[in-house]
Amino acid sequence: MKVVVGSNDKISKLIAEDFINVVNKKENAVLGLATGTSPLQVYANLVKANKEGRVSFKKCTTFNLDEYVGLEGTHNQSYRYFMNENLFNHIDIDKKNTNVLLGVGDYKKFMNQYDDMIAKAGGIDIQILGIGSDGHIAFNEPGTSFDSLTHETELTEQTIKDNSRLFNDISEVPTRAVTMGLKSIMNARKIVLIATGKNKAKAVYGLIKGPISEDMPCSILQKHKDVTVYVDEDAYSLVK
Ligand code: F6R
C-alpha cells in the first residue's frame, strides 16, 4: 500500500493523472467511480484535461460504487444525478457506457447482474474510493463480509448523520443503499483512495495500520497489490 500526503488540491491532481495515464494507455479502459465530496476536485481535473484534449473518454466504460435505495436518478441527491452533474455531462463519454446502480424500480435485478456486467466489460482497470468516518468503502458498513459482491444494505446511523449535510433534513436521508461489495472492489486491478479532513483520521488509521477486520471494512485494502492512499495532513494525523 502506497501512501501520498498532500493538500486536497495536490492529491486531486495526482489522482486525476492516475486516471489519465490508465486511459491514455488503454482507450477502452473500465473506470470505477465514486460519489461524495472527496472526488469532486478529481472530477474537475478530469473535465479540464478532457477539454484541453489531454484525454478522451469516448471508448471508456464506467461503473459507480453505489446508489441510495428509493431515489430516482433525477433526484438531486441520487448518485446518478451527481455523476451527470459533476463528470459525465462535461466530458466526451458515451452516456450509455456509464453504469450507476439503480435505486428504484427493478433495482434488485440490476444489482444482481452488476458484478457479471463488470466482468463482461473486462474488469475495472482503476477504481477511485472515498472512505466513511466509520471505515466504510462504497456502502460496505462495518460488519460487511469481505466476500461480499454487489448487494443491498442498511446504512449506519453514523453514515446517515454524515450524509445529512447534503439533504434539507436528516429525515430525508435514505436508510438503505445498493453497493458494490468488498470482493467486487478488491477485483479492481488498481485502486486509489482519497481521504481529507480530521473526521477521516480514525478510518485512515484503520486502513493503513489497523488489523484486517470486518469491523473496519477499508482494512481489506491492505491485501490488495496495487493501492495508493491519498490523504491530507488532517486525515493522516493519527497515523503520524
Ligand atoms: C460514495 C461512496 C462512499 C463515500 C464516503 C465518503 O460513492 O462510496 O463510500 O466515498 O461516504 O464520502 P465523502 O467523500 O462525501 O466524505
Coordinates of C-alpha atoms and ligand atoms in Angstrom, one line a residue:
M1 CA 0.0 0.0 0.0
K2 CA 1.5 3.3 -1.1
V3 CA 0.6 6.5 0.9
V4 CA 0.8 10.0 -0.6
V5 CA 0.3 13.0 1.7
G6 CA -0.6 16.5 0.4
S7 CA -3.2 19.2 0.1
N8 CA -6.6 18.3 -1.4
D9 CA -5.6 20.3 -4.4
K10 CA -2.4 18.4 -4.9
I11 CA -3.7 14.9 -4.3
S12 CA -6.8 15.5 -6.5
K13 CA -4.4 16.5 -9.4
L14 CA -2.3 13.3 -8.8
I15 CA -5.4 11.0 -8.8
A16 CA -6.7 12.7 -12.0
E17 CA -3.2 11.9 -13.6
D18 CA -3.5 8.3 -12.5
F19 CA -6.8 8.1 -14.4
I20 CA -5.4 9.9 -17.4
N21 CA -2.5 7.5 -17.5
V22 CA -4.7 4.5 -17.4
V23 CA -7.0 5.8 -20.2
N24 CA -4.1 7.0 -22.4
K25 CA -2.6 3.5 -22.2
K26 CA -6.0 1.8 -22.8
E27 CA -8.6 3.8 -24.6
N28 CA -11.4 1.4 -23.7
A29 CA -10.5 1.4 -20.0
V30 CA -13.1 0.5 -17.4
L31 CA -13.3 3.1 -14.7
G32 CA -14.7 2.5 -11.2
L33 CA -16.1 5.8 -9.9
A34 CA -17.3 7.1 -6.5
T35 CA -19.5 10.0 -5.4
G36 CA -19.4 12.2 -2.3
T37 CA -17.4 15.3 -1.6
S38 CA -13.9 13.6 -1.7
P39 CA -13.6 13.0 -5.5
L40 CA -15.1 16.4 -6.6
Q41 CA -11.8 18.1 -7.4
V42 CA -10.5 14.9 -9.1
Y43 CA -13.5 15.1 -11.5
A44 CA -13.0 18.8 -12.1
N45 CA -9.4 18.0 -13.1
L46 CA -10.6 15.2 -15.4
V47 CA -13.1 17.6 -17.1
K48 CA -10.3 20.1 -17.6
A49 CA -8.0 17.6 -19.1
N50 CA -10.7 16.3 -21.4
K51 CA -11.5 19.9 -22.6
E52 CA -7.8 20.5 -23.2
G53 CA -7.6 17.4 -25.3
R54 CA -5.2 15.5 -22.9
V55 CA -7.5 12.6 -22.5
S56 CA -10.6 11.2 -24.2
F57 CA -13.2 9.0 -22.5
K58 CA -15.1 8.2 -25.8
K59 CA -14.4 4.5 -25.5
C60 CA -14.4 4.2 -21.7
T61 CA -17.0 2.3 -19.7
T62 CA -17.7 3.3 -16.1
F63 CA -19.2 1.6 -13.1
N64 CA -20.2 3.5 -10.0
L65 CA -19.9 2.1 -6.5
D66 CA -23.3 2.7 -5.1
E67 CA -26.8 4.3 -5.1
Y68 CA -29.4 5.1 -2.5
V69 CA -32.5 2.9 -2.4
G70 CA -35.6 5.0 -3.0
L71 CA -34.1 7.8 -5.1
E72 CA -34.8 8.2 -8.8
G73 CA -31.8 9.0 -10.9
T74 CA -33.3 12.5 -11.4
H75 CA -33.3 13.3 -7.7
N76 CA -30.7 15.9 -6.9
Q77 CA -29.1 13.7 -4.2
S78 CA -29.1 10.5 -6.3
Y79 CA -25.7 9.3 -7.3
R80 CA -26.7 9.1 -11.0
Y81 CA -27.6 12.8 -10.8
F82 CA -24.3 13.6 -9.0
M83 CA -22.2 11.8 -11.7
N84 CA -24.0 13.5 -14.6
E85 CA -23.6 16.9 -13.0
N86 CA -20.0 16.6 -11.8
L87 CA -18.5 14.5 -14.6
F88 CA -20.5 12.8 -17.4
N89 CA -22.2 15.9 -18.7
H90 CA -18.9 17.7 -19.2
I91 CA -16.7 15.0 -20.8
D92 CA -16.8 13.2 -24.2
I93 CA -18.0 9.9 -22.7
D94 CA -20.9 8.0 -24.3
K95 CA -23.6 8.1 -21.5
K96 CA -24.8 4.6 -22.4
N97 CA -21.5 3.3 -21.3
T98 CA -21.9 4.8 -17.8
N99 CA -23.3 2.4 -15.2
V100 CA -24.8 3.6 -11.9
L101 CA -26.7 1.1 -9.7
L102 CA -30.5 1.8 -9.7
G103 CA -32.3 2.8 -6.5
V104 CA -35.9 2.3 -7.7
G105 CA -37.9 0.0 -10.0
D106 CA -36.3 -3.3 -10.8
Y107 CA -33.2 -2.2 -8.9
K108 CA -32.6 -5.7 -7.4
K109 CA -32.4 -7.3 -10.8
F110 CA -29.8 -4.8 -12.0
M111 CA -27.9 -5.2 -8.7
N112 CA -27.7 -8.9 -9.2
Q113 CA -26.3 -8.5 -12.7
Y114 CA -23.8 -5.8 -11.7
D115 CA -20.7 -8.0 -11.0
D116 CA -21.2 -10.0 -14.1
M117 CA -21.6 -6.8 -16.1
I118 CA -18.2 -5.6 -14.7
A119 CA -16.6 -8.9 -15.5
K120 CA -18.0 -8.9 -19.1
A121 CA -16.7 -5.4 -19.6
G122 CA -13.2 -6.8 -18.8
G123 CA -13.0 -5.8 -15.1
I124 CA -12.2 -2.4 -13.5
D125 CA -8.8 -1.0 -14.6
I126 CA -8.8 1.8 -12.0
Q127 CA -11.2 2.4 -9.1
I128 CA -11.4 5.5 -7.0
L129 CA -12.7 5.3 -3.5
G130 CA -13.6 7.7 -0.7
I131 CA -13.9 6.5 2.9
G132 CA -16.6 6.9 5.5
S133 CA -15.7 8.1 9.0
D134 CA -16.7 4.6 10.2
G135 CA -14.3 3.0 7.7
H136 CA -16.8 2.1 5.1
I137 CA -15.8 1.9 1.4
A138 CA -18.7 2.2 -1.1
F139 CA -21.6 1.5 1.3
N140 CA -19.9 -1.5 2.9
E141 CA -20.5 -0.7 6.5
P142 CA -18.7 -2.3 9.5
G143 CA -19.5 -6.0 9.7
T144 CA -19.9 -6.5 6.0
S145 CA -18.4 -9.8 4.7
F146 CA -15.0 -9.5 2.9
D147 CA -16.6 -11.9 0.4
S148 CA -19.5 -9.6 -0.5
L149 CA -20.5 -8.9 -4.0
T150 CA -22.9 -6.2 -5.1
H151 CA -25.8 -6.2 -2.6
E152 CA -28.4 -4.1 -0.7
T153 CA -27.5 -2.8 2.7
E154 CA -28.7 -0.7 5.6
L155 CA -26.8 2.5 6.3
T156 CA -25.4 3.0 9.8
E157 CA -26.6 5.9 11.9
Q158 CA -23.1 7.5 11.5
T159 CA -23.3 7.4 7.7
I160 CA -26.9 8.8 7.8
K161 CA -25.7 11.6 10.1
D162 CA -22.5 12.3 7.9
N163 CA -24.6 12.4 4.7
S164 CA -27.4 14.5 6.2
R165 CA -25.3 17.6 5.4
L166 CA -26.4 17.3 1.8
F167 CA -30.1 17.0 2.5
N168 CA -32.6 19.6 3.8
D169 CA -33.3 17.4 6.9
I170 CA -31.8 14.2 8.3
S171 CA -35.2 12.5 7.9
E172 CA -34.8 12.8 4.1
V173 CA -31.6 10.7 4.0
P174 CA -32.4 7.2 2.7
T175 CA -31.6 4.5 5.1
R176 CA -30.8 1.8 2.5
A177 CA -28.4 1.6 -0.4
V178 CA -27.2 -0.8 -3.1
T179 CA -23.5 -1.1 -3.2
M180 CA -20.6 -3.0 -4.8
G181 CA -19.3 -5.5 -2.3
L182 CA -15.8 -5.7 -0.8
K183 CA -14.9 -8.5 -3.1
S184 CA -16.2 -6.5 -6.1
I185 CA -13.9 -3.7 -5.1
M186 CA -10.9 -6.0 -4.5
N187 CA -11.3 -7.3 -8.0
A188 CA -10.3 -3.9 -9.4
R189 CA -6.8 -4.0 -10.9
K190 CA -5.7 -0.7 -9.4
I191 CA -7.3 1.3 -6.5
V192 CA -6.8 4.9 -5.5
L193 CA -8.4 6.1 -2.3
I194 CA -8.8 9.8 -1.3
A195 CA -9.4 11.0 2.3
T196 CA -9.3 14.5 3.6
G197 CA -10.2 16.1 7.0
K198 CA -9.9 15.3 10.7
N199 CA -13.2 13.3 10.7
K200 CA -11.5 10.6 8.5
A201 CA -8.4 10.3 10.7
K202 CA -9.6 7.2 12.6
A203 CA -10.7 5.4 9.5
V204 CA -7.4 6.2 7.7
Y205 CA -5.6 4.8 10.8
G206 CA -7.6 1.6 10.5
L207 CA -7.0 1.5 6.7
I208 CA -3.2 1.8 7.0
K209 CA -2.3 0.5 10.5
G210 CA -5.3 -1.4 11.8
P211 CA -5.8 -5.1 11.9
I212 CA -7.6 -6.5 8.9
S213 CA -11.1 -6.9 10.3
E214 CA -14.6 -6.8 9.0
D215 CA -15.2 -4.2 11.8
M216 CA -13.1 -1.8 9.7
P217 CA -14.1 -2.6 6.1
C218 CA -11.4 -0.5 4.5
S219 CA -8.7 -2.6 6.2
I220 CA -9.2 -5.3 3.5
L221 CA -7.4 -3.0 1.1
Q222 CA -4.1 -3.9 2.9
K223 CA -4.3 -7.2 1.0
H224 CA -4.7 -5.6 -2.5
K225 CA -1.5 -5.5 -4.5
D226 CA -2.0 -2.0 -6.1
V227 CA -3.5 0.5 -3.8
T228 CA -2.4 4.2 -3.4
V229 CA -3.9 6.1 -0.5
Y230 CA -4.0 9.8 -1.0
V231 CA -4.6 11.8 2.2
D232 CA -4.2 15.3 3.5
E233 CA -2.4 16.1 6.8
D234 CA -5.6 16.1 8.8
A235 CA -6.7 12.7 7.6
Y236 CA -3.2 11.3 8.2
S237 CA -2.8 12.8 11.6
L238 CA -3.3 9.7 13.7
V239 CA -1.0 7.6 11.5
K240 CA 1.8 10.1 12.0
Ligands
F6R1 C1 -19.7 7.2 -2.4 C2 -19.2 6.2 -1.5 C3 -18.9 6.5 -0.1 C4 -18.1 7.8 0.1 C5 -17.9 8.0 1.6 C6 -17.2 9.3 1.8 O1 -19.9 6.7 -3.7 O2 -18.9 5.1 -1.9 O3 -18.2 5.4 0.5 O4 -16.9 7.7 -0.6 O5 -19.1 8.0 2.3 O6 -18.0 10.4 1.4 P1 -17.4 11.9 1.3 O7 -16.4 11.9 0.3 O8 -18.6 12.7 1.0 O9 -16.8 12.2 2.7

